[in-house]
XYZ file of C-alpha atoms in Angstrom:
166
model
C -10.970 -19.494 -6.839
C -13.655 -17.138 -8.167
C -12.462 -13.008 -8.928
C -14.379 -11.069 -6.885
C -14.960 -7.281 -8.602
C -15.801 -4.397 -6.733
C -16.349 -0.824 -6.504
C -13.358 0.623 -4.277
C -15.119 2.649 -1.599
C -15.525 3.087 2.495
C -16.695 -0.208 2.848
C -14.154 -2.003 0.663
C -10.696 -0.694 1.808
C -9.635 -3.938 3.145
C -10.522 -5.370 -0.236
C -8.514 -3.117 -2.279
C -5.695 -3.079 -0.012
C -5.750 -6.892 -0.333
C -5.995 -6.722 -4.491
C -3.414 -4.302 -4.406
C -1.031 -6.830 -2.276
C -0.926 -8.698 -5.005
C 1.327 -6.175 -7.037
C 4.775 -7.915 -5.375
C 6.832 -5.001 -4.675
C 11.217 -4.470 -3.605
C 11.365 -2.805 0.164
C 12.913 0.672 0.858
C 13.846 2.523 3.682
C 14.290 6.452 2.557
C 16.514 8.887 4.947
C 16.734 12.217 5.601
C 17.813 14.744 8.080
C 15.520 16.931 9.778
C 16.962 20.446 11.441
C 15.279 19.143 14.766
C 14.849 15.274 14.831
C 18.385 15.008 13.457
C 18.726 11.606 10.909
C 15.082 10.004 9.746
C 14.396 6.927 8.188
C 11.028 5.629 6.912
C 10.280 2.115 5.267
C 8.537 2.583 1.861
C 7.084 0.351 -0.731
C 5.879 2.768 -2.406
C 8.574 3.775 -5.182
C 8.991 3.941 -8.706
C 11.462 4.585 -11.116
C 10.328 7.735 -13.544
C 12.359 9.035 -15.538
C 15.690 8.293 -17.229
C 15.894 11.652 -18.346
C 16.437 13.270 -16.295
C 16.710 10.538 -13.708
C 13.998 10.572 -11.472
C 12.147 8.323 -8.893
C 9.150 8.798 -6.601
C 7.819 7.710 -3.412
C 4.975 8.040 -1.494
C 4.699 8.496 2.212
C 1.145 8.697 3.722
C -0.386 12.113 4.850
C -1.141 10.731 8.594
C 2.629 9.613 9.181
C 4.366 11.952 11.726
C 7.284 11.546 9.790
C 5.335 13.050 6.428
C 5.735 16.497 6.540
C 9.969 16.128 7.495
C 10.190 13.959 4.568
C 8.138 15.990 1.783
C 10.699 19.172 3.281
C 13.870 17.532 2.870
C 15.436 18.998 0.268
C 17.888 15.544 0.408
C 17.227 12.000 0.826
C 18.318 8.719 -0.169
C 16.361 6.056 -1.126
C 18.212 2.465 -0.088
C 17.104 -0.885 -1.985
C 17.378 -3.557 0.315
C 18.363 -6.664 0.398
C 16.760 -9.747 1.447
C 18.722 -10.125 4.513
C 17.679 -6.758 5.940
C 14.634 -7.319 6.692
C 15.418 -5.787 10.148
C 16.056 -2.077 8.527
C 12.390 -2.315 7.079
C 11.161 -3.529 10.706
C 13.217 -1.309 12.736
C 12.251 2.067 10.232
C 8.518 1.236 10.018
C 8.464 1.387 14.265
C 10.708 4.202 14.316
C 12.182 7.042 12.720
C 15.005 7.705 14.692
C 16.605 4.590 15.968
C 19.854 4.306 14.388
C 21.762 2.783 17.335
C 23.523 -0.032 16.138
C 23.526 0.374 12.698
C 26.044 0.274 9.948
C 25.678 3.920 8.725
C 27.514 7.306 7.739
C 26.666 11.042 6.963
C 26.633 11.875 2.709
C 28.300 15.124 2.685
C 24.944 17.237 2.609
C 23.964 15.544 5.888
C 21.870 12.497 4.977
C 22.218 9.682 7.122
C 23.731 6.423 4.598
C 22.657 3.055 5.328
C 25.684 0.563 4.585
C 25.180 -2.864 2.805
C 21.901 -2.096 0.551
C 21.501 -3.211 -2.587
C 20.883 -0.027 -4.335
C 20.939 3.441 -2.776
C 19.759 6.342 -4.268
C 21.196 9.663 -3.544
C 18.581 12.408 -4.367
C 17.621 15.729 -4.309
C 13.916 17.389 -4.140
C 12.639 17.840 -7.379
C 8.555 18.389 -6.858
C 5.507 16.972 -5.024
C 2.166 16.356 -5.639
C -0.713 16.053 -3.213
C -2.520 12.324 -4.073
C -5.028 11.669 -1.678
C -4.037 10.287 1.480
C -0.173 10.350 0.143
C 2.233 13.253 -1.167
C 3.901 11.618 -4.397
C 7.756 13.193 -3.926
C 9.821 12.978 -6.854
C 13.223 13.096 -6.638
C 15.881 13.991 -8.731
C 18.678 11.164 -9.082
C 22.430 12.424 -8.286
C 24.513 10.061 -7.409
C 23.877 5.561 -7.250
C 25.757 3.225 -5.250
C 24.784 -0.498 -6.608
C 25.526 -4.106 -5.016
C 24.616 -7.371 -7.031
C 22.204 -8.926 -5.275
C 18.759 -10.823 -3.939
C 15.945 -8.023 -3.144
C 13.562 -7.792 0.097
C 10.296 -8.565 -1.133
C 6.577 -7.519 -0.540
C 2.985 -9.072 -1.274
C 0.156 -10.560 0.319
C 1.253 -8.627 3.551
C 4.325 -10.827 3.615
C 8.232 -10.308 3.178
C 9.937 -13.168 1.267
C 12.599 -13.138 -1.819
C 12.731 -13.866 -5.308
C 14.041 -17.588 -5.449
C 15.171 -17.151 -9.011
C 18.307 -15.596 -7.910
């Protein structure tokens, strides 16, 4: 195969969405509660550990969700790591926000909806955000972790899979 080098630009979005595929990344779903939709959930791959201190992480929803502005409000949210058999929480939260009928979940005592069985979840609160482009970077602060041993959800290429080292 030959590298192919560009310039990113109108014409080449497809291109850099592909290169940035590549970049294999672990599957969220972050949740929230909003005053008037009640408990939110929204599939990211867009997160990154910070900080260790303080502890912080970030995500990224995009600008043109409907979901974006009830997220960047929230002044709590969890972030859940999940694990490679839950690939239906990243299916089911990338369709809809509000579909928590059938699901193994709870309220945290400030109200955010808790998905059960994830590898990692991250209890947060709002620390700042910062307009990027076509995504609001939110960083949150880290206040509490719940942690299971275990094989991540994957993401690259456009596809799920699982690291087979594990």
């Amino acid at each position: 195969m030959t590298a192919e080098s560009f310039t990113p630009g109108p014409s080449r979005e497809r291109a850099l969405r592909t290169a940035l595929g590549a970049f294999a990344t672990g599957v969220t779903v972050v949740t929230c509660r909003d005053t008037s939709a009640g408990p939110l959930g929204f599939t990211a791959n867009s997160f990154a550990s910070v900080s260790l201190d303080p502890p912080l992480v970030l995500w990224s929803p995009s600008v043109a969700s409907p979901r974006h502005d009830a997220f960047v409000a929230a002044q709590d949210f969890s972030i859940h790591v999940l694990a490679a058999d839950q690939l239906h929480l990243s299916q089911r939260f990338a369709e809809r926000a509000d579909d928590f009928n059938g699901l193994d979940w709870h309220d945290s005592p400030n109200g955010v909806p808790l998905l059960d069985g994830c590898l990692t979840r991250l209890d947060c609160r709002h620390f700042a955000t910062h307009g990027a482009g076509d995504h609001t970077i939110v960083l949150g602060l880290v206040e509490q972790v719940t942690h299971t041993p275990g094989a991540p959800l994957l993401f690259a290429l456009g596809a799920y899979g699982r690291f087979s080292g594990l």
